[in-house]
Coordinates of C-alpha atoms in Angstrom, one line a residue:
Chain A
X10 CA -7.1 -103.8 339.6
X11 CA -10.8 -102.8 339.6
X12 CA -14.1 -104.1 338.3
X13 CA -17.7 -103.0 338.1
X14 CA -20.6 -104.5 340.0
X15 CA -24.3 -103.8 340.4
X16 CA -25.3 -102.1 343.6
X17 CA -26.7 -105.1 345.3
X18 CA -24.6 -107.7 343.5
X19 CA -22.2 -109.9 345.3
X20 CA -18.9 -110.5 343.7
X21 CA -16.6 -113.3 344.8
X22 CA -13.0 -114.1 344.4
X23 CA -11.6 -117.5 345.1
X24 CA -8.2 -118.0 346.7
X25 CA -6.6 -121.4 347.0
X26 CA -4.2 -121.1 350.0
X27 CA -2.3 -123.5 352.2
X28 CA -3.1 -123.7 355.9
X29 CA -1.8 -121.0 358.4
X30 CA -1.5 -118.5 355.7
X31 CA -2.2 -114.8 356.1
X32 CA -4.4 -113.2 353.4
X33 CA -4.7 -109.5 353.3
X34 CA -7.1 -107.6 351.1
X35 CA -7.2 -103.9 350.3
X36 CA -10.3 -102.4 348.7
X37 CA -11.9 -99.2 347.7
X38 CA -15.4 -98.7 346.4
X39 CA -16.8 -95.9 344.3
X40 CA -20.4 -95.2 343.3
X41 CA -21.5 -94.1 339.9
X42 CA -23.0 -90.6 339.8
X43 CA -25.8 -90.1 337.3
X44 CA -25.5 -86.4 337.1
X45 CA -21.7 -86.2 336.7
X46 CA -21.6 -89.4 334.6
X47 CA -18.5 -90.4 336.5
X48 CA -17.6 -92.3 339.6
X49 CA -17.5 -90.2 342.7
X50 CA -14.1 -90.0 344.4
X51 CA -15.5 -91.0 347.7
X52 CA -18.9 -92.5 348.7
X53 CA -19.7 -91.7 352.3
X54 CA -22.2 -93.9 353.9
X55 CA -21.5 -96.7 351.5
X56 CA -20.2 -99.8 353.2
X57 CA -19.1 -103.2 352.0
X58 CA -19.9 -106.6 353.6
X59 CA -16.8 -108.8 353.4
X60 CA -17.5 -112.5 353.8
X61 CA -14.8 -115.2 353.8
X62 CA -15.9 -118.8 353.5
X63 CA -13.5 -121.7 354.3
X64 CA -13.3 -124.9 352.1
X65 CA -15.5 -126.6 354.7
X66 CA -18.2 -124.0 354.1
X67 CA -17.7 -122.3 357.4
X68 CA -17.8 -118.5 357.6
X69 CA -14.4 -117.3 358.7
X70 CA -15.0 -113.5 358.4
X71 CA -18.1 -111.6 358.0
X72 CA -17.8 -107.9 358.7
X73 CA -19.1 -104.6 357.5
X74 CA -16.4 -102.1 356.5
X75 CA -16.6 -98.6 355.1
X76 CA -16.1 -97.5 351.5
X77 CA -12.4 -98.1 351.8
X78 CA -10.7 -100.6 354.0
X79 CA -8.4 -103.5 354.6
X80 CA -9.4 -106.9 355.8
X81 CA -7.3 -109.9 356.6
X82 CA -7.7 -113.5 357.8
X83 CA -5.5 -116.5 358.5
X84 CA -6.5 -119.7 356.9
X85 CA -6.8 -122.8 359.2
X86 CA -7.5 -125.3 356.6
X87 CA -5.8 -125.6 353.2
X88 CA -8.1 -125.1 350.2
X89 CA -10.3 -122.8 348.3
X90 CA -11.4 -119.8 350.4
X91 CA -14.1 -117.6 348.9
X92 CA -13.9 -113.9 349.5
X93 CA -17.2 -112.1 348.8
X94 CA -17.9 -108.4 348.6
X95 CA -21.4 -107.0 348.7
X96 CA -22.4 -103.4 349.3
X97 CA -24.8 -102.6 352.1
X98 CA -26.8 -100.3 349.8
X99 CA -30.5 -100.4 350.7
X100 CA -31.7 -98.8 347.5
X101 CA -34.0 -100.8 345.3
X102 CA -32.6 -102.8 342.5
X103 CA -34.8 -101.0 340.0
X104 CA -32.6 -97.9 340.0
X105 CA -31.1 -98.4 336.6
X106 CA -27.6 -97.2 335.8
X107 CA -26.3 -97.5 339.3
X108 CA -23.1 -99.4 339.5
X109 CA -20.1 -99.6 341.8
X110 CA -16.5 -99.6 340.9
X111 CA -14.5 -101.8 343.3
X112 CA -10.8 -101.5 343.5
X113 CA -9.3 -104.7 345.0
X114 CA -5.8 -105.9 345.8
X115 CA -5.3 -109.2 347.6
X116 CA -1.9 -110.3 348.9
X117 CA -1.4 -113.9 350.0
X118 CA 1.3 -114.8 352.5
X119 CA 2.9 -111.4 352.7
X120 CA 2.0 -107.9 354.0
X121 CA 1.6 -104.9 351.7
X122 CA 4.9 -103.1 351.3
X123 CA 3.9 -99.4 351.6
X124 CA 6.6 -97.8 349.5
X125 CA 6.1 -94.3 350.9
X126 CA 6.2 -95.5 354.5
X127 CA 9.3 -97.5 353.9
X128 CA 11.2 -94.7 352.2
X129 CA 10.3 -92.3 355.0
X130 CA 12.4 -94.3 357.4
X131 CA 16.1 -94.1 357.8
X132 CA 18.4 -96.2 355.8
X133 CA 19.0 -99.1 358.1
X134 CA 15.4 -99.5 359.0
X135 CA 14.4 -99.3 355.4
X136 CA 16.7 -102.2 354.6
X137 CA 15.4 -104.0 357.6
X138 CA 11.8 -103.7 356.4
X139 CA 12.6 -104.7 352.9
X140 CA 14.5 -107.8 354.2
X141 CA 11.6 -108.8 356.4
X142 CA 9.2 -108.5 353.5
X143 CA 11.5 -110.8 351.4
X144 CA 11.7 -113.3 354.2
X145 CA 7.9 -113.4 354.3
X146 CA 7.8 -113.9 350.5
X147 CA 10.3 -116.8 350.8
X148 CA 8.3 -118.5 353.5
X149 CA 5.2 -118.2 351.4
X150 CA 6.8 -119.7 348.3
X151 CA 8.0 -122.6 350.5
X152 CA 4.6 -123.2 351.9
X153 CA 3.0 -123.1 348.6
X154 CA 5.3 -125.7 347.3
X155 CA 4.4 -128.0 350.1
X156 CA 0.8 -127.5 349.5
X157 CA 1.3 -128.2 345.8
X158 CA 2.9 -131.5 346.7
X159 CA -0.1 -132.5 348.8
X160 CA -2.5 -131.6 346.0
X161 CA -0.5 -133.4 343.4
X162 CA -0.7 -136.5 345.6
X163 CA -4.4 -136.1 345.8
X164 CA -4.6 -135.7 342.1
X165 CA -2.6 -138.8 341.5
X166 CA -4.8 -140.8 343.9
X167 CA -7.9 -139.6 342.1
X168 CA -6.4 -140.6 338.7
X169 CA -5.5 -144.1 339.9
X170 CA -8.9 -144.5 341.4
X171 CA -10.5 -143.5 338.2
X172 CA -8.3 -146.0 336.3
X173 CA -9.1 -148.9 338.6
X174 CA -12.7 -148.0 338.7
X175 CA -13.0 -148.2 334.9
X176 CA -11.3 -151.6 334.9
X177 CA -13.4 -153.0 337.8
X178 CA -16.7 -151.8 336.4
X179 CA -15.9 -153.2 333.0
X180 CA -15.2 -156.7 334.4
X181 CA -18.3 -156.5 336.6
X182 CA -20.5 -155.5 333.7
X183 CA -19.1 -158.3 331.5
X184 CA -19.8 -160.9 334.2
X185 CA -23.3 -159.6 334.8
X186 CA -24.0 -159.7 331.1
X187 CA -22.9 -163.3 330.7
X188 CA -24.7 -164.5 333.8
X189 CA -27.9 -162.7 332.9
X190 CA -27.7 -164.1 329.4
X191 CA -27.4 -167.6 330.7
X192 CA -30.2 -167.0 333.1
X193 CA -32.5 -165.7 330.3
X194 CA -31.9 -168.7 328.0
X195 CA -32.4 -171.2 330.8
X196 CA -35.5 -169.5 332.0
X197 CA -37.1 -169.3 328.6
X198 CA -36.1 -172.9 327.8
X199 CA -37.8 -174.1 331.0
X200 CA -40.8 -172.0 330.2
X201 CA -41.3 -173.3 326.7
X202 CA -40.8 -176.9 327.8
X203 CA -43.5 -176.4 330.5
X204 CA -45.8 -175.0 327.8
X205 CA -45.1 -178.0 325.6
X206 CA -44.0 -175.9 322.7
X207 CA -40.6 -177.5 322.4
Chain B
X26 CA 35.4 -77.0 348.4
X27 CA 35.2 -80.6 347.4
X28 CA 32.8 -81.4 350.2
X29 CA 29.6 -80.1 348.7
X30 CA 30.1 -82.1 345.6
X31 CA 30.6 -85.3 347.6
X32 CA 27.2 -84.8 349.2
X33 CA 25.6 -84.3 345.9
X34 CA 26.7 -87.7 344.4
X35 CA 24.7 -90.1 346.7
X36 CA 21.8 -87.6 346.5
X37 CA 21.7 -88.0 342.7
X38 CA 21.6 -91.8 342.9
X39 CA 18.8 -91.5 345.5
X40 CA 16.8 -89.2 343.2
X41 CA 17.3 -91.4 340.1
X42 CA 16.0 -94.4 342.0
X43 CA 12.9 -92.5 343.2
X44 CA 12.0 -90.8 339.9
X45 CA 10.3 -93.7 338.2
X46 CA 7.0 -94.8 339.8
X47 CA 7.0 -98.4 341.0
X48 CA 5.1 -100.7 338.7
X49 CA 1.6 -101.6 340.0
X50 CA 1.5 -104.8 342.1
X51 CA 0.9 -108.0 340.1
X52 CA -2.6 -109.3 340.4
X53 CA -3.8 -112.9 340.4
X54 CA -7.5 -113.6 340.5
X55 CA -9.6 -116.8 340.4
X56 CA -13.3 -116.3 340.0
X57 CA -16.5 -118.0 338.9
X58 CA -18.0 -116.8 335.7
X59 CA -21.7 -117.7 335.7
X60 CA -23.3 -119.1 332.5
X61 CA -24.3 -116.5 329.9
X62 CA -22.4 -113.7 331.7
X63 CA -19.6 -111.4 330.8
X64 CA -17.2 -110.1 333.4
X65 CA -14.6 -107.3 332.8
X66 CA -11.6 -106.3 334.9
X67 CA -9.7 -103.1 334.6
X68 CA -6.0 -102.5 335.5
X69 CA -4.2 -99.2 335.3
X70 CA -0.8 -99.3 333.7
X71 CA 2.0 -96.7 333.7
X72 CA 3.6 -95.6 330.5
X73 CA 6.3 -97.6 328.9
X74 CA 6.0 -100.7 331.0
X75 CA 5.3 -104.2 329.9
X76 CA 2.1 -105.9 330.8
X77 CA 1.6 -109.6 330.6
X78 CA -1.8 -111.1 330.9
X79 CA -2.2 -114.8 331.3
X80 CA -5.5 -116.7 331.8
X81 CA -6.6 -120.3 332.3
X82 CA -10.0 -121.9 332.5
X83 CA -9.7 -124.3 335.4
X84 CA -13.3 -125.6 335.8
X85 CA -16.6 -125.9 334.0
X86 CA -17.8 -128.1 331.2
X87 CA -16.0 -127.4 327.9
X88 CA -13.2 -125.5 329.7
X89 CA -13.3 -122.6 327.3
X90 CA -14.1 -118.9 327.4
X91 CA -14.0 -115.8 325.2
X92 CA -11.3 -113.4 326.0
X93 CA -10.7 -109.8 325.0
X94 CA -8.1 -107.1 325.9
X95 CA -8.7 -103.4 325.2
X96 CA -6.2 -100.6 325.5
X97 CA -7.0 -97.4 327.4
X98 CA -7.7 -95.6 324.1
X99 CA -10.4 -98.2 323.3
X100 CA -8.5 -100.1 320.7
X101 CA -9.1 -103.9 320.8
X102 CA -5.7 -105.5 321.2
X103 CA -6.7 -109.1 321.6
X104 CA -9.9 -111.0 320.9
X105 CA -10.0 -114.8 321.3
X106 CA -13.0 -117.0 321.0
X107 CA -13.5 -120.2 323.0
X108 CA -10.0 -120.8 324.2
X109 CA -9.0 -122.6 327.3
X110 CA -5.8 -120.7 328.1
X111 CA -3.8 -117.8 326.7
X112 CA -0.8 -115.6 327.2
X113 CA -0.6 -112.0 325.9
X114 CA 2.1 -109.3 326.3
X115 CA 1.6 -105.6 325.7
X116 CA 4.8 -103.7 325.4
X117 CA 5.1 -100.7 325.6
X118 CA 2.0 -99.8 327.5
X119 CA -0.1 -96.7 327.1
X120 CA -0.8 -94.9 330.4
X121 CA -4.3 -95.6 331.5
X122 CA -6.7 -98.4 332.2
X123 CA -6.6 -101.7 330.3
X124 CA -9.7 -103.7 330.1
X125 CA -9.8 -107.5 330.2
X126 CA -13.1 -109.3 329.5
X127 CA -14.1 -112.9 329.9
X128 CA -17.3 -113.9 328.1
X129 CA -19.3 -117.0 328.8
X130 CA -22.4 -115.9 326.8
X131 CA -22.1 -118.9 324.4
X132 CA -22.9 -121.3 327.3
X133 CA -26.3 -121.4 328.8
X134 CA -25.9 -123.9 331.5
X135 CA -22.3 -124.4 332.6
X136 CA -20.5 -121.9 334.7
X137 CA -16.7 -121.5 334.3
X138 CA -14.0 -121.2 336.8
X139 CA -11.4 -118.8 335.4
X140 CA -7.9 -117.9 336.7
X141 CA -5.9 -114.9 335.3
X142 CA -2.7 -113.2 336.2
X143 CA -1.4 -109.7 335.3
X144 CA 2.3 -109.2 335.5
X145 CA 4.1 -105.9 335.2
X146 CA 7.7 -105.3 334.2
X147 CA 9.0 -101.8 334.3
X148 CA 11.3 -101.4 331.3
X149 CA 13.1 -98.5 333.0
X150 CA 14.7 -100.7 335.6
X151 CA 17.6 -101.7 333.4
X152 CA 18.4 -98.1 332.5
X153 CA 18.5 -97.0 336.1
X154 CA 21.0 -99.8 337.1
X155 CA 23.3 -98.6 334.3
X156 CA 23.2 -95.1 335.6
X157 CA 24.0 -96.1 339.1
X158 CA 26.9 -98.3 338.1
X159 CA 28.6 -95.4 336.2
X160 CA 28.2 -93.1 339.2
X161 CA 29.6 -95.7 341.6
X162 CA 32.8 -96.2 339.6
X163 CA 33.5 -92.5 340.0
X164 CA 32.8 -92.9 343.7
X165 CA 35.8 -95.2 344.2
X166 CA 38.0 -92.4 345.5
X167 CA 35.1 -91.0 347.6
X168 CA 35.1 -94.2 349.7
X169 CA 38.6 -93.6 350.9
X170 CA 37.6 -90.0 352.0
X171 CA 34.1 -90.0 353.7
X172 CA 33.0 -93.0 355.8
X173 CA 29.4 -91.8 356.0
X174 CA 29.1 -91.7 352.2
X175 CA 30.6 -95.2 352.1
X176 CA 27.7 -96.4 354.3
X177 CA 25.2 -94.8 352.0
X178 CA 26.7 -96.4 348.9
X179 CA 26.9 -99.8 350.6
X180 CA 23.3 -99.5 351.6
X181 CA 22.4 -98.6 348.1
X182 CA 24.1 -101.8 346.9
X183 CA 22.2 -103.8 349.5
X184 CA 19.0 -102.2 348.4
X185 CA 19.7 -103.0 344.8
X186 CA 20.2 -106.6 345.6
X187 CA 17.1 -106.7 347.7
X188 CA 15.2 -105.2 344.8
X189 CA 16.5 -107.8 342.4
X190 CA 15.7 -110.6 344.8
X191 CA 12.2 -109.2 345.3
X192 CA 11.7 -109.1 341.6
X193 CA 12.8 -112.7 341.2
X194 CA 10.6 -113.8 344.1
X195 CA 7.6 -112.1 342.6
X196 CA 8.3 -114.0 339.4
X197 CA 8.6 -117.3 341.3
X198 CA 5.3 -116.6 343.0
X199 CA 3.7 -115.9 339.6
X200 CA 5.1 -119.1 338.1
X201 CA 3.7 -121.0 341.1
X202 CA 0.3 -119.5 340.7
X203 CA 0.3 -120.5 337.0
X204 CA 1.4 -124.1 337.8
X205 CA -1.2 -124.2 340.5
X206 CA -3.8 -123.2 338.0
X207 CA -2.8 -126.0 335.6
X208 CA -2.9 -128.6 338.3
X209 CA -6.2 -127.3 339.6
X210 CA -7.7 -127.7 336.1
X211 CA -6.4 -131.2 335.7
X212 CA -7.5 -132.2 339.1
X213 CA -11.0 -130.9 338.6
X214 CA -11.3 -132.7 335.3
X215 CA -10.1 -135.9 336.8
X216 CA -12.5 -135.7 339.8
X217 CA -15.4 -135.1 337.4
X218 CA -14.2 -138.1 335.3
X219 CA -14.3 -140.3 338.4
X220 CA -17.8 -139.2 339.2
X221 CA -19.0 -139.8 335.7
X222 CA -17.4 -143.2 335.4
X223 CA -19.0 -144.4 338.6
X224 CA -22.4 -143.0 337.8
X225 CA -22.7 -144.2 334.2
X226 CA -21.3 -147.7 335.0
X227 CA -23.9 -148.2 337.8
X228 CA -26.6 -146.8 335.5
X229 CA -25.4 -149.2 332.7
X230 CA -25.6 -152.2 335.0
X231 CA -29.0 -151.2 336.3
X232 CA -30.3 -150.7 332.7
X233 CA -28.9 -154.1 331.7
X234 CA -30.7 -156.0 334.5
X235 CA -33.9 -154.1 333.9
X236 CA -33.9 -154.9 330.1
X237 CA -33.1 -158.5 330.8
X238 CA -36.0 -159.0 333.2
X239 CA -38.3 -157.0 330.9
X240 CA -37.4 -159.2 327.9
X241 CA -38.1 -162.5 329.8
X242 CA -41.3 -161.1 331.3
X243 CA -42.6 -159.8 328.0
X244 CA -41.9 -163.1 326.3
X245 CA -43.6 -165.1 329.0
X246 CA -46.6 -162.8 329.0
X247 CA -47.1 -163.4 325.2
X248 CA -47.7 -167.1 325.9
X249 CA -49.9 -166.6 328.9
X250 CA -53.3 -168.3 328.9
X251 CA -55.7 -165.5 328.3
X252 CA -58.8 -167.7 328.0
X253 CA -61.1 -167.0 331.0
X254 CA -61.9 -170.1 333.0
X255 CA -65.2 -171.6 332.2
X256 CA -67.2 -172.8 335.1

């Protein structure tokens, strides 16, 4: 998967993950060449700042990588982690037509399975590696299910709170309306009586 | 005599399995689409595979976005306007880069939180399994003869089951991601509902009291004695 971005633009991806989950990202960035009208195969000197923000707005990872790299982090809190990529290009924004192509692959809960490395090993080790990968995937599915259960509970609480809030506010508003109405009439009646108009 | 042929058989199954390139890994992305912006994502696809694109707007007022899907040859395959979710399958796929675009230009103030998933299915997998089954039936007499080949064949069996399991697990993970997106959307909606109910109810009560006092005060001030005191 890849997408385009301006040279100084920051692009962010949100990953909602349970706690204690490994998230691995693999990226490659290419720069647009005005003369060749195509993206350069490699862009030496170009780096990417990778910033990961936790749900509690703390910075979990903030590092500068080269034009191609792998970053990873383990989540402590469950929730939405924001992964942001920004190039370290110091060129002025006014340079029109410059854009970057960012290839990105993010894996949650499992390591990348490098097919060529796996097939290069002997038979038994290959089966070993594949099995380990599957076990990782299963653990991840199980963790996600638990996390989903937590969030569904939170959702249900919010719904019930909204429901009771609506009812409570309606009752309070009606009572205030009635009492203010009574107060108004009494106050005006006393006023007119004191002014000898009634 | 017979020995060279025995060596060739497992080699053939090995080659058949390695011939088709593995389908690209499935991608799942959640991102913020700012107001008035259009974001495009590209995904390369092999030939003759099946690509499924699924998207869901999980946050933002209105919960809708424009979606479009273009083939590598530039042909517009799908164009949807102001939808909150959608599923599209392209089969068979042309080799090249497919382009998915999400457009929020119609909204000037509200940003959208969009989730989308790309799932690949290699249509060739079924053909490969048939080939391997035929070859293995012919291998029945081989098992009695060469123990090393037996190991290879058993390992191929194990690898096949692992591959099937992996495919099914990937599918489970994708389903989970989709259900998570649905739940996230509903939860965001409900949380904003709660905020709005509380705010507007408090506002209502405040306005009520203000208007009541204003009414009484205005009425009283109409009857105030304006005549200046004469000394």
